[in-house]
mmCIF file of C-alpha atoms (C1' of nucleotides) in Angstrom:
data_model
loop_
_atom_site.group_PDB
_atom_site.id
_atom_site.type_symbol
_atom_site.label_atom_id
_atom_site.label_comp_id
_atom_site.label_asym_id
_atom_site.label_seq_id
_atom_site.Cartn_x
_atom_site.Cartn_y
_atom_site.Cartn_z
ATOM 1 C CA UNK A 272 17.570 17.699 9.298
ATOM 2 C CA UNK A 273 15.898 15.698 11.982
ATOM 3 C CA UNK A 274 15.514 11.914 11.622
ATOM 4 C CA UNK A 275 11.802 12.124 11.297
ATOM 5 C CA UNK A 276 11.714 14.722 9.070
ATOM 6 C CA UNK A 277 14.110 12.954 6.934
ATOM 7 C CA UNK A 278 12.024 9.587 7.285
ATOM 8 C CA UNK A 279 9.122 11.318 6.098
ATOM 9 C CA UNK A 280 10.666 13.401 3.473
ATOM 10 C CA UNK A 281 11.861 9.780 2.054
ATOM 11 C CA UNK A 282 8.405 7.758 1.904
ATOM 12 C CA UNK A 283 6.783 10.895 0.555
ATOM 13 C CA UNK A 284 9.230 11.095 -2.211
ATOM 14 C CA UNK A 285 9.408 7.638 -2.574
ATOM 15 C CA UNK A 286 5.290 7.137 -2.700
ATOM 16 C CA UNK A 287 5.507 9.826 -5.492
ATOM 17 C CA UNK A 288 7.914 8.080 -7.612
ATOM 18 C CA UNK A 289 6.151 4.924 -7.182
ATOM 19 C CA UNK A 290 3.159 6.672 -8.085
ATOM 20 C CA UNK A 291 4.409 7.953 -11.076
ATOM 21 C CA UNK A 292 6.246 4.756 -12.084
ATOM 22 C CA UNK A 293 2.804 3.158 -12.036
ATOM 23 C CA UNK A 294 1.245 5.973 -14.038
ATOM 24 C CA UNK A 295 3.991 5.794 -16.733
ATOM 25 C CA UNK A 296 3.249 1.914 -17.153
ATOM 26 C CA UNK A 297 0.383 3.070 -18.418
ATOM 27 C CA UNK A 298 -2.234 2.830 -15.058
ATOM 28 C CA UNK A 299 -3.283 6.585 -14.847
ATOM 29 C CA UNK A 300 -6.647 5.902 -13.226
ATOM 30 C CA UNK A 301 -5.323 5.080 -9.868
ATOM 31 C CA UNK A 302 -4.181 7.360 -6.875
ATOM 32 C CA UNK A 303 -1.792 6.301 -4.453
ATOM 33 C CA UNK A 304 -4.696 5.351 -1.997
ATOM 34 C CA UNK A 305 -5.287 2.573 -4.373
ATOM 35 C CA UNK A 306 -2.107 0.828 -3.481
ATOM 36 C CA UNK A 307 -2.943 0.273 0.102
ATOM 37 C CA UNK A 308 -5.933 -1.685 -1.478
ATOM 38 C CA UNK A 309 -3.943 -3.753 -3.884
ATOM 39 C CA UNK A 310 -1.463 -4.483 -1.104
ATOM 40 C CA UNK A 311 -4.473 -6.037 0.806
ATOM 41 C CA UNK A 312 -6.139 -7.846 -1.563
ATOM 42 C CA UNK A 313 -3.262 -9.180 -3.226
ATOM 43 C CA UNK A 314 -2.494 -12.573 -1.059
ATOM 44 C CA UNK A 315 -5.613 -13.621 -1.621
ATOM 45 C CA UNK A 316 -8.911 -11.266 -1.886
ATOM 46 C CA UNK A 317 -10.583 -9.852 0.693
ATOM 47 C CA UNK A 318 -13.990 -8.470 2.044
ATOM 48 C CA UNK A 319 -14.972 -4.929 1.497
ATOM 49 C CA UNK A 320 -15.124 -4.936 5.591
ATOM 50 C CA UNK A 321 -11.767 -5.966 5.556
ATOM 51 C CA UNK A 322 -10.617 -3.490 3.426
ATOM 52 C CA UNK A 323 -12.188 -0.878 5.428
ATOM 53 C CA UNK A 324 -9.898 -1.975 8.386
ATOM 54 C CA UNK A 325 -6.491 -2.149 6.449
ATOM 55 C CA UNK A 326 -6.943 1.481 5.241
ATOM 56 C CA UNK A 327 -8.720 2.822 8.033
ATOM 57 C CA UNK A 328 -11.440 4.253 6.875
ATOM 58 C CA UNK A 329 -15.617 3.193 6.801
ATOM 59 C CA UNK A 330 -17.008 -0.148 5.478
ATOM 60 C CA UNK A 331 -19.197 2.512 3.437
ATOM 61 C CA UNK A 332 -16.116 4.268 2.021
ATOM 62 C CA UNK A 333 -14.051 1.130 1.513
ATOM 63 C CA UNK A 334 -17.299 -0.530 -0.367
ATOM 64 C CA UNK A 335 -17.189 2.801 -2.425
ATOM 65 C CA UNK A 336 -13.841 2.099 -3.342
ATOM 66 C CA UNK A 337 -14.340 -1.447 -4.622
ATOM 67 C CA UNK A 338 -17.182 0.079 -6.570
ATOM 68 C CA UNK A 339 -15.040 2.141 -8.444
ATOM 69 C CA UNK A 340 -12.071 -0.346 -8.750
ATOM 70 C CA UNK A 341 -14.249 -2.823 -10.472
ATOM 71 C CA UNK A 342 -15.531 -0.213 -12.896
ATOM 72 C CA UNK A 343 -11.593 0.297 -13.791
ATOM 73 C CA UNK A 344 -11.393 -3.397 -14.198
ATOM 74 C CA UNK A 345 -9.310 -3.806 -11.440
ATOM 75 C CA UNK A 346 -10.732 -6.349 -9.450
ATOM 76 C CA UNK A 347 -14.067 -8.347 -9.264
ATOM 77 C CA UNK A 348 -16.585 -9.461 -6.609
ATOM 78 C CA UNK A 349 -17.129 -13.262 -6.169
ATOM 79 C CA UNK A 350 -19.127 -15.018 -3.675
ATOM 80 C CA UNK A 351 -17.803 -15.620 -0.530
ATOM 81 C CA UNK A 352 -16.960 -19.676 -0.367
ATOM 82 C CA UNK A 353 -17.849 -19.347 3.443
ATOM 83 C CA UNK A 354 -20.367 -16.605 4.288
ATOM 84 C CA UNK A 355 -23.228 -15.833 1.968
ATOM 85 C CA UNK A 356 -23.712 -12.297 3.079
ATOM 86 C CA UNK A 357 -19.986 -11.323 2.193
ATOM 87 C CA UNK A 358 -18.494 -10.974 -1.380
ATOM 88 C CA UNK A 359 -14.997 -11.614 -2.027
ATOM 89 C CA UNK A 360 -12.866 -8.800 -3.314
ATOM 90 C CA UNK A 361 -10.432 -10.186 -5.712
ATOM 91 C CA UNK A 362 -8.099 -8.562 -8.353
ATOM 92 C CA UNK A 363 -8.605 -9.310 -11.931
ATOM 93 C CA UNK A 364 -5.566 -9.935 -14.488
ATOM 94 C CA UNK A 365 -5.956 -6.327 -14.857
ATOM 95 C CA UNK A 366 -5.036 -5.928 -11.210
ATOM 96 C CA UNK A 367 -2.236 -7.882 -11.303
ATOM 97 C CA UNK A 368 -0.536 -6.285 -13.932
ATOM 98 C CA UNK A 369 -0.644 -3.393 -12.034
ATOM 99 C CA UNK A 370 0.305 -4.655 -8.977
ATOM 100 C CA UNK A 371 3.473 -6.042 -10.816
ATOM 101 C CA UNK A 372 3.659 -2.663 -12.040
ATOM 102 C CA UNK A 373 3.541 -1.376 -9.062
ATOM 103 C CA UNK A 374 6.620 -3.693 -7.914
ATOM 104 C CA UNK A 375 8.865 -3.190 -10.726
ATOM 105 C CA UNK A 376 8.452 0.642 -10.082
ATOM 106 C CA UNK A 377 9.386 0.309 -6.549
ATOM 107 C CA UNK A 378 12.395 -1.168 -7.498
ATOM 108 C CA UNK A 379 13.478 1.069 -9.779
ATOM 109 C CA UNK A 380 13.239 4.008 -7.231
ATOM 110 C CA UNK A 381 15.145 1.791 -4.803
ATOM 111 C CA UNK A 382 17.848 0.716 -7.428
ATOM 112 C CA UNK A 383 19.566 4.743 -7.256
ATOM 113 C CA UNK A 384 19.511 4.322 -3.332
ATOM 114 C CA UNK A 385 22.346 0.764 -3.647
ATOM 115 C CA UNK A 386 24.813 2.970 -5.703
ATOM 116 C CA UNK A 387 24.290 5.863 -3.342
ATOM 117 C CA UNK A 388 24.762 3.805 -0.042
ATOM 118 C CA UNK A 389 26.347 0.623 -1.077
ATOM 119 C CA UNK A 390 24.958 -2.917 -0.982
ATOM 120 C CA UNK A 391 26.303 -3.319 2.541
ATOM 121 C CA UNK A 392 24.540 -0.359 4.291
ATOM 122 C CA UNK A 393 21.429 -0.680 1.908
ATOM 123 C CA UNK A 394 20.776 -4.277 3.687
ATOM 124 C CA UNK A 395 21.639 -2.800 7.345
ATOM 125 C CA UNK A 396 18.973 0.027 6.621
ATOM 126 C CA UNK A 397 16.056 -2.610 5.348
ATOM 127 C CA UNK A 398 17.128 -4.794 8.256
ATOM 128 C CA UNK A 399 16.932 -1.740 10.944
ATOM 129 C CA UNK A 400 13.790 -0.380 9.198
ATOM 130 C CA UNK A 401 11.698 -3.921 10.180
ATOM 131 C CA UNK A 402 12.783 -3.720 13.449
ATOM 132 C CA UNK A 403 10.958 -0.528 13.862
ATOM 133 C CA UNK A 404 7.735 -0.983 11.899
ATOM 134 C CA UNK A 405 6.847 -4.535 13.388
ATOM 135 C CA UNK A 406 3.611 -3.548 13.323
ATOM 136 C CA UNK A 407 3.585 -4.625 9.552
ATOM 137 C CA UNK A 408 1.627 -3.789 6.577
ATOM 138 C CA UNK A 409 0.057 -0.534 8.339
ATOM 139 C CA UNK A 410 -0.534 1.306 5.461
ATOM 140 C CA UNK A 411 1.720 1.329 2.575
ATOM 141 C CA UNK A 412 0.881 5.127 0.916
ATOM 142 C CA UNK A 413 1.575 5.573 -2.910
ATOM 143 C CA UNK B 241 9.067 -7.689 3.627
ATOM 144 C CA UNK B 242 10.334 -5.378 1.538
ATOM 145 C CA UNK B 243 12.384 -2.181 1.349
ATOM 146 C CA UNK B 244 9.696 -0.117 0.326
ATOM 147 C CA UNK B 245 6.781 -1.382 2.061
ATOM 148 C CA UNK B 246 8.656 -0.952 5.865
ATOM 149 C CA UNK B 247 9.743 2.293 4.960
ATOM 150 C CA UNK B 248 6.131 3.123 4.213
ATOM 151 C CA UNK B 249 5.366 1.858 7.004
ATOM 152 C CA UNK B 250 7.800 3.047 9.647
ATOM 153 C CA UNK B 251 6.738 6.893 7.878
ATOM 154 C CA UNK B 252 3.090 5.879 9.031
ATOM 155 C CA UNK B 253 3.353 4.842 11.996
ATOM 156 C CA UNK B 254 5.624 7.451 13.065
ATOM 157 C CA UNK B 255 3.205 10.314 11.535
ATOM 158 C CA UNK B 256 0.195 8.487 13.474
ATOM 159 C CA UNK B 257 2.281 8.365 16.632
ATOM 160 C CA UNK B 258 3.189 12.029 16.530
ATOM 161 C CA UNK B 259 0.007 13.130 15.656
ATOM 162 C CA UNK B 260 -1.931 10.943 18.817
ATOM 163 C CA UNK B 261 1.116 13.055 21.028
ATOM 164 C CA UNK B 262 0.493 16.049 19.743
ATOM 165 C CA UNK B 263 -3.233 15.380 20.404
ATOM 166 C CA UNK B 264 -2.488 14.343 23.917
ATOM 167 C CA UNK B 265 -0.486 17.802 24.723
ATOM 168 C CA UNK B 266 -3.895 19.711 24.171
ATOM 169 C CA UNK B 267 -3.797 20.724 20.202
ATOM 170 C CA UNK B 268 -6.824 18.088 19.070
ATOM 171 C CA UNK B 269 -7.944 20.657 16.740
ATOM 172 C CA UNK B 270 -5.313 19.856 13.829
ATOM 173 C CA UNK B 271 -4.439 17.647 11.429
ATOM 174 C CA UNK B 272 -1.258 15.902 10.355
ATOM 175 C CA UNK B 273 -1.455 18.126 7.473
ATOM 176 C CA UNK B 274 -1.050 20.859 9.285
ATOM 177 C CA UNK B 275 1.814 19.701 10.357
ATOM 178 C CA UNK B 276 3.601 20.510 6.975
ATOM 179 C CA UNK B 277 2.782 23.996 7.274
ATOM 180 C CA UNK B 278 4.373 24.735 10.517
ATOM 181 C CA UNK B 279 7.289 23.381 9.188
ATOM 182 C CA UNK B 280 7.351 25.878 6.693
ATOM 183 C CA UNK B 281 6.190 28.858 8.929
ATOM 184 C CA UNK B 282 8.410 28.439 11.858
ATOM 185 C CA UNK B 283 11.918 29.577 10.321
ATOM 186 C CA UNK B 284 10.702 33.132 10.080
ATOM 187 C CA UNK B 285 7.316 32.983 8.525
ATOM 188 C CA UNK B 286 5.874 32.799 4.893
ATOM 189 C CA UNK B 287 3.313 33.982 2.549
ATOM 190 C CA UNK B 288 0.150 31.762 1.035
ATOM 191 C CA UNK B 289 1.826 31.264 -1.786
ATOM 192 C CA UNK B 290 4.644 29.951 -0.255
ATOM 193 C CA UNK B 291 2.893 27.641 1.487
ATOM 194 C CA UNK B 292 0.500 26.824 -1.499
ATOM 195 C CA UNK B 293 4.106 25.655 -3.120
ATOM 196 C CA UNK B 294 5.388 23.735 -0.383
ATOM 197 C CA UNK B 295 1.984 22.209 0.559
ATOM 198 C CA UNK B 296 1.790 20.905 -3.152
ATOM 199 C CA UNK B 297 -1.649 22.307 -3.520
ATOM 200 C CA UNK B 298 -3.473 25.215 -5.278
ATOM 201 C CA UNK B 299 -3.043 29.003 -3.599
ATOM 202 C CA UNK B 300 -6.983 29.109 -2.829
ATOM 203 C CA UNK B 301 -6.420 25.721 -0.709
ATOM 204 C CA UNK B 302 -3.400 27.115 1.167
ATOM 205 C CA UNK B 303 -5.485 30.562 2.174
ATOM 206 C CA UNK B 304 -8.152 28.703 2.923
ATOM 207 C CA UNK B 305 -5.645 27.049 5.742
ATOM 208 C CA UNK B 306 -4.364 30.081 6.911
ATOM 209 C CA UNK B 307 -7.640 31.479 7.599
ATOM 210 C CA UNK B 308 -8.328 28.179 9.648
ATOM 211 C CA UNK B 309 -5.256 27.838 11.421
ATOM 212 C CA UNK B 310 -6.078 32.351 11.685
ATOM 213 C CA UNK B 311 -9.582 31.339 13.516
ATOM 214 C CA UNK B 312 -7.847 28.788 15.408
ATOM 215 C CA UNK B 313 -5.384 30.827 17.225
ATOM 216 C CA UNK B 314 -2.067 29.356 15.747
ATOM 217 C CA UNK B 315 -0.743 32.376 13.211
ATOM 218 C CA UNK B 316 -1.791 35.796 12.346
ATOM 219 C CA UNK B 317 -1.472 37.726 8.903
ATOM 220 C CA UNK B 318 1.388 40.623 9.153
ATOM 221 C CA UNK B 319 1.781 43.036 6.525
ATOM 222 C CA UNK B 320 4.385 42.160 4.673
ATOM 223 C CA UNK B 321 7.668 44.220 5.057
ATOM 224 C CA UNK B 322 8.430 44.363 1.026
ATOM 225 C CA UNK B 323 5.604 43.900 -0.635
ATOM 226 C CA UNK B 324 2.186 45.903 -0.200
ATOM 227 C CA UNK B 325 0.143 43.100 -1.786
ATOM 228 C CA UNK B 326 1.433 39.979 -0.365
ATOM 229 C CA UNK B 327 1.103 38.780 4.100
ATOM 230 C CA UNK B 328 3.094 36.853 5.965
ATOM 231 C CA UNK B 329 1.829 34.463 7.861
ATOM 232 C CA UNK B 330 3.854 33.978 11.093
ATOM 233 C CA UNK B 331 2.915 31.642 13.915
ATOM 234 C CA UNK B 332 1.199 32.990 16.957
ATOM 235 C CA UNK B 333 2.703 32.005 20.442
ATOM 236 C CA UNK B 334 0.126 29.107 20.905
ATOM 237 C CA UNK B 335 1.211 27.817 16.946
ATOM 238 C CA UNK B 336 5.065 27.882 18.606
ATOM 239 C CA UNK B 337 4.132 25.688 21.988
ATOM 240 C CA UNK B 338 1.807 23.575 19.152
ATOM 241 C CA UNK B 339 5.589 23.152 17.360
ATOM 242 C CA UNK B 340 7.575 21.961 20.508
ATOM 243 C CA UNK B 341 4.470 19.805 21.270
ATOM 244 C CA UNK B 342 5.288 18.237 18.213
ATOM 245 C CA UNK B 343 8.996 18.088 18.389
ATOM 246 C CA UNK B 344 8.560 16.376 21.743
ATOM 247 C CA UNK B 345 6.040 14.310 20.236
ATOM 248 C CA UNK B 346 8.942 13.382 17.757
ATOM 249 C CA UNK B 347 11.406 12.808 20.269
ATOM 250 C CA UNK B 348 9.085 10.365 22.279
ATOM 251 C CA UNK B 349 8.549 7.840 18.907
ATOM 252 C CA UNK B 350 11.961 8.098 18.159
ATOM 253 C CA UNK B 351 13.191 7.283 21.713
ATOM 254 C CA UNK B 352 12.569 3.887 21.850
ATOM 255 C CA UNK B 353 14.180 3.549 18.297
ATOM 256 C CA UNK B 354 17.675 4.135 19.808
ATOM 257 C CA UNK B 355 16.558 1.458 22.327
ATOM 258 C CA UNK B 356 15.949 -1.181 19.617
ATOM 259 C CA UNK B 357 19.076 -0.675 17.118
ATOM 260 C CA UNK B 358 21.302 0.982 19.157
ATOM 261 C CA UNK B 359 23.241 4.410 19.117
ATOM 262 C CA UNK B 360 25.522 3.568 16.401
ATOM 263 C CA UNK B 361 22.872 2.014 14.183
ATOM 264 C CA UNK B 362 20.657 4.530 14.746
ATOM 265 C CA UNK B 363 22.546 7.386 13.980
ATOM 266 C CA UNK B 364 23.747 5.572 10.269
ATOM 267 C CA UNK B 365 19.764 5.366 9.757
ATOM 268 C CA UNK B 366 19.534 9.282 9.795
ATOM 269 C CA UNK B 367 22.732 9.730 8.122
ATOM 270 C CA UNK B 368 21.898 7.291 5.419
ATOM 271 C CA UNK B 369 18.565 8.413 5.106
ATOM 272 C CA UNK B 370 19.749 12.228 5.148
ATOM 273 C CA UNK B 371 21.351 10.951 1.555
ATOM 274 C CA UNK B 372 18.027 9.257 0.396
ATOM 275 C CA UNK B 373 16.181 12.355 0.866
ATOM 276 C CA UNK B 374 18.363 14.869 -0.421
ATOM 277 C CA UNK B 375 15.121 16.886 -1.745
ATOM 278 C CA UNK B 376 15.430 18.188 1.389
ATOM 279 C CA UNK B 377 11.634 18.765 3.652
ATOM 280 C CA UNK B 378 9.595 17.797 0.797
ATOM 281 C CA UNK B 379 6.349 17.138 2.845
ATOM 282 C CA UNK B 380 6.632 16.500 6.319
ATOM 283 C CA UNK B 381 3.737 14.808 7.034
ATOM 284 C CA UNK B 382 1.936 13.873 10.481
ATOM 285 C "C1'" DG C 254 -36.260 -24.174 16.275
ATOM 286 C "C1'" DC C 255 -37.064 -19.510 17.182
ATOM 287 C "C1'" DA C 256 -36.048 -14.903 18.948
ATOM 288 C "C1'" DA C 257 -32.496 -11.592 19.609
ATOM 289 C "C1'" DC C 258 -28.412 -9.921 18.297
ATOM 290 C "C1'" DT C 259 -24.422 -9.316 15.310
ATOM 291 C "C1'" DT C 260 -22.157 -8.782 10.949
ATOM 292 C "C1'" DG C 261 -21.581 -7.648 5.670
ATOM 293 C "C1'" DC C 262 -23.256 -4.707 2.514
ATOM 294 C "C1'" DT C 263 -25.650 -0.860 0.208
ATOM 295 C "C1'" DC C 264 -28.460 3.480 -0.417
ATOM 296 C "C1'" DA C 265 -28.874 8.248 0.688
ATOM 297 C "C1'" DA C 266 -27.764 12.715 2.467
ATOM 298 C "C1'" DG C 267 -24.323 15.794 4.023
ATOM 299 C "C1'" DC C 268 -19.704 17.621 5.028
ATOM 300 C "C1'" DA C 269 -14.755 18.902 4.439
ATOM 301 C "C1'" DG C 270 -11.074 19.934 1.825
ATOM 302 C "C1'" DG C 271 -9.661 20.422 -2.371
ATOM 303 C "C1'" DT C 272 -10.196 22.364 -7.441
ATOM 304 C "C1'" DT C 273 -10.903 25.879 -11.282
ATOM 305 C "C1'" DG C 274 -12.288 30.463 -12.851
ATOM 306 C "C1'" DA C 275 -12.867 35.328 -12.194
ATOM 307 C "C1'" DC C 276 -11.538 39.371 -10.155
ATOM 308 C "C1'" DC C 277 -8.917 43.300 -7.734
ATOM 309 C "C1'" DA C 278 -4.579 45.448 -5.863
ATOM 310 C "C1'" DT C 279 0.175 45.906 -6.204
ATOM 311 C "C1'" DA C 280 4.961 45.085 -8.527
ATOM 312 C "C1'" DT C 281 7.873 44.933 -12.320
ATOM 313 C "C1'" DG C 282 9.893 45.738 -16.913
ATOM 314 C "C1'" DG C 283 9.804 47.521 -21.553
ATOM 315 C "C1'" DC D 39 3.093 54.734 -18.551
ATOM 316 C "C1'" DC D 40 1.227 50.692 -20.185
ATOM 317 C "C1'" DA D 41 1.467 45.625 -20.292
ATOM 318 C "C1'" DT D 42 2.175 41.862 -17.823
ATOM 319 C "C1'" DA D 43 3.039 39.045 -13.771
ATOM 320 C "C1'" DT D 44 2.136 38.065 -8.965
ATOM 321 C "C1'" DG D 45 -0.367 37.839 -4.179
ATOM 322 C "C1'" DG D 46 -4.723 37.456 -2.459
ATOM 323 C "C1'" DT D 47 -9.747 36.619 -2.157
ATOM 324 C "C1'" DC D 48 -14.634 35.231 -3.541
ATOM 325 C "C1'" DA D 49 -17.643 31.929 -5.618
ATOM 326 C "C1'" DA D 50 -19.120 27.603 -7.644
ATOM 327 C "C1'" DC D 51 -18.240 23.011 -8.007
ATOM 328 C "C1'" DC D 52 -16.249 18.053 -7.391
ATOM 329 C "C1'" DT D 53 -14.569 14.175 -4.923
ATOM 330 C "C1'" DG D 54 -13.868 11.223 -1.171
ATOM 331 C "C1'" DC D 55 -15.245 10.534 3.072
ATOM 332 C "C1'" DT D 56 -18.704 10.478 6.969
ATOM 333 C "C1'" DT D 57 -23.023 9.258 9.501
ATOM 334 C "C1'" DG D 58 -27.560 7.182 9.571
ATOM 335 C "C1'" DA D 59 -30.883 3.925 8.026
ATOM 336 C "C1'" DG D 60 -32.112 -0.469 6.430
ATOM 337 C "C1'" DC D 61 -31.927 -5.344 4.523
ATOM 338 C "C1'" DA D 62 -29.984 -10.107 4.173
ATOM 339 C "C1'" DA D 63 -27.533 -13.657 6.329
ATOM 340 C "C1'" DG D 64 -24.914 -15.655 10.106
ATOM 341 C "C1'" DT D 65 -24.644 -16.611 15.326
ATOM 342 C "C1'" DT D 66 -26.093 -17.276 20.040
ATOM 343 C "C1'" DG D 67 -29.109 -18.620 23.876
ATOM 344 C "C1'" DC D 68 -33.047 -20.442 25.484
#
DNA sequence: GCAACTTGCTCAAGCAGGTTGACCATATGG
DNA sequence: CCATATGGTCAACCTGCTTGAGCAAGTTGC
């Protein structure tokens, strides 16, 4: 099999396990999509405009989104501290367990991969794999 | 940055990157997702149900595809050789210059790969992620 | 300061791609 | 044969996204 397909064959699987991971933990109202969101918000909220950039999609659609996340209890709007026509997007306590959720079930689909490849080769394939997406958080995909 | 999140990464930028090639060769009137259905079709063809499977969605959804991808020029419905009620869908000669498009489309995002790690390097990357993916093509996924 | 423009957000309508449910034609197995 | 399973299609509907319009608040230039 080619290297791409094989690339692509491993984040699908691995955005499904993650997906499930987070599902079994007990968060069954997300979709993968919803990850990309958390990912963004996480450091330290965000703007629904903002939003709408990370995951490529409208300011409409992204607003959507936060309209629906906060009805989950996910996150929350605040004021913005700088801009009275923005709100800040920020995740609740909710939202955090998830997002740790989220982490620990990421690392259990990796934890298989160090007994399959060794510790060695496992750190020369993360190394390799951040030279070539040095783009950076493009869009993570559970 | 983690394991998970540049893999998820490298797998979207390298399906966007493919898809804006495949684009520039002429075929602007596909999506990535249409990408995993080639994949399927090319060995030798397959029916809707086939694809419904490997697509991951509902048979309805699949034909509904095929009768797109039938409008746009890319396969054509042959009756199938064993079975009276079931067609197989085999690409057209425009769906088999839209594959090579996309192989070459491949070929161009990966070249600058070997650039960046090296032969050797890259090379482990597909044989180490050839063991990640055993599933096999699970979704391809421009 | 004020006018003109830009930016953040939301409401509303519509579309695209998927779903489920029902149905017919053909295979398959007792 | 008859019962059941399978491949395909039609129809209705749902969801997530889009575009277009409009308002409130910031920004720029005079």
């Amino acid at each position: 099999m080619s290297l791409t397909a094989t690339l692509l064959a491993a984040a699908g699987g691995l955005t499904a396990v993650i997906h499930e991971g987070v599902v079994a933990r007990g968060f069954d109202d997300l979709r993968p999509a919803h990850g990309f969101a958390f990912a963004r918000l996480a450091p330290g909220g965000a703007t629904a405009a903002d939003l709408a950039e990370h995951l490529g999609v409208s300011r409409q659609a992204a607003s959507q989104m936060v309209e629906e996340l906060v009805g989950k209890g996910y996150v929350e709007r605040r004021p913005h501290p700088d801009d009275a026509r923005a709100r800040l997007v920020v995740l609740t306590d909710r939202g955090w367990a998830c997002t740790r959720a989220a982490e620990a079930a990421a690392a259990d689909a990796v934890r298989p991969w160090a007994a399959l490849l060794g510790e060695r080769r496992l750190q020369a394939l993360r190394d390799d794999l951040a030279r070539l997406a040095p783009g950076g958080p493009i869009r993570p995909n559970w």
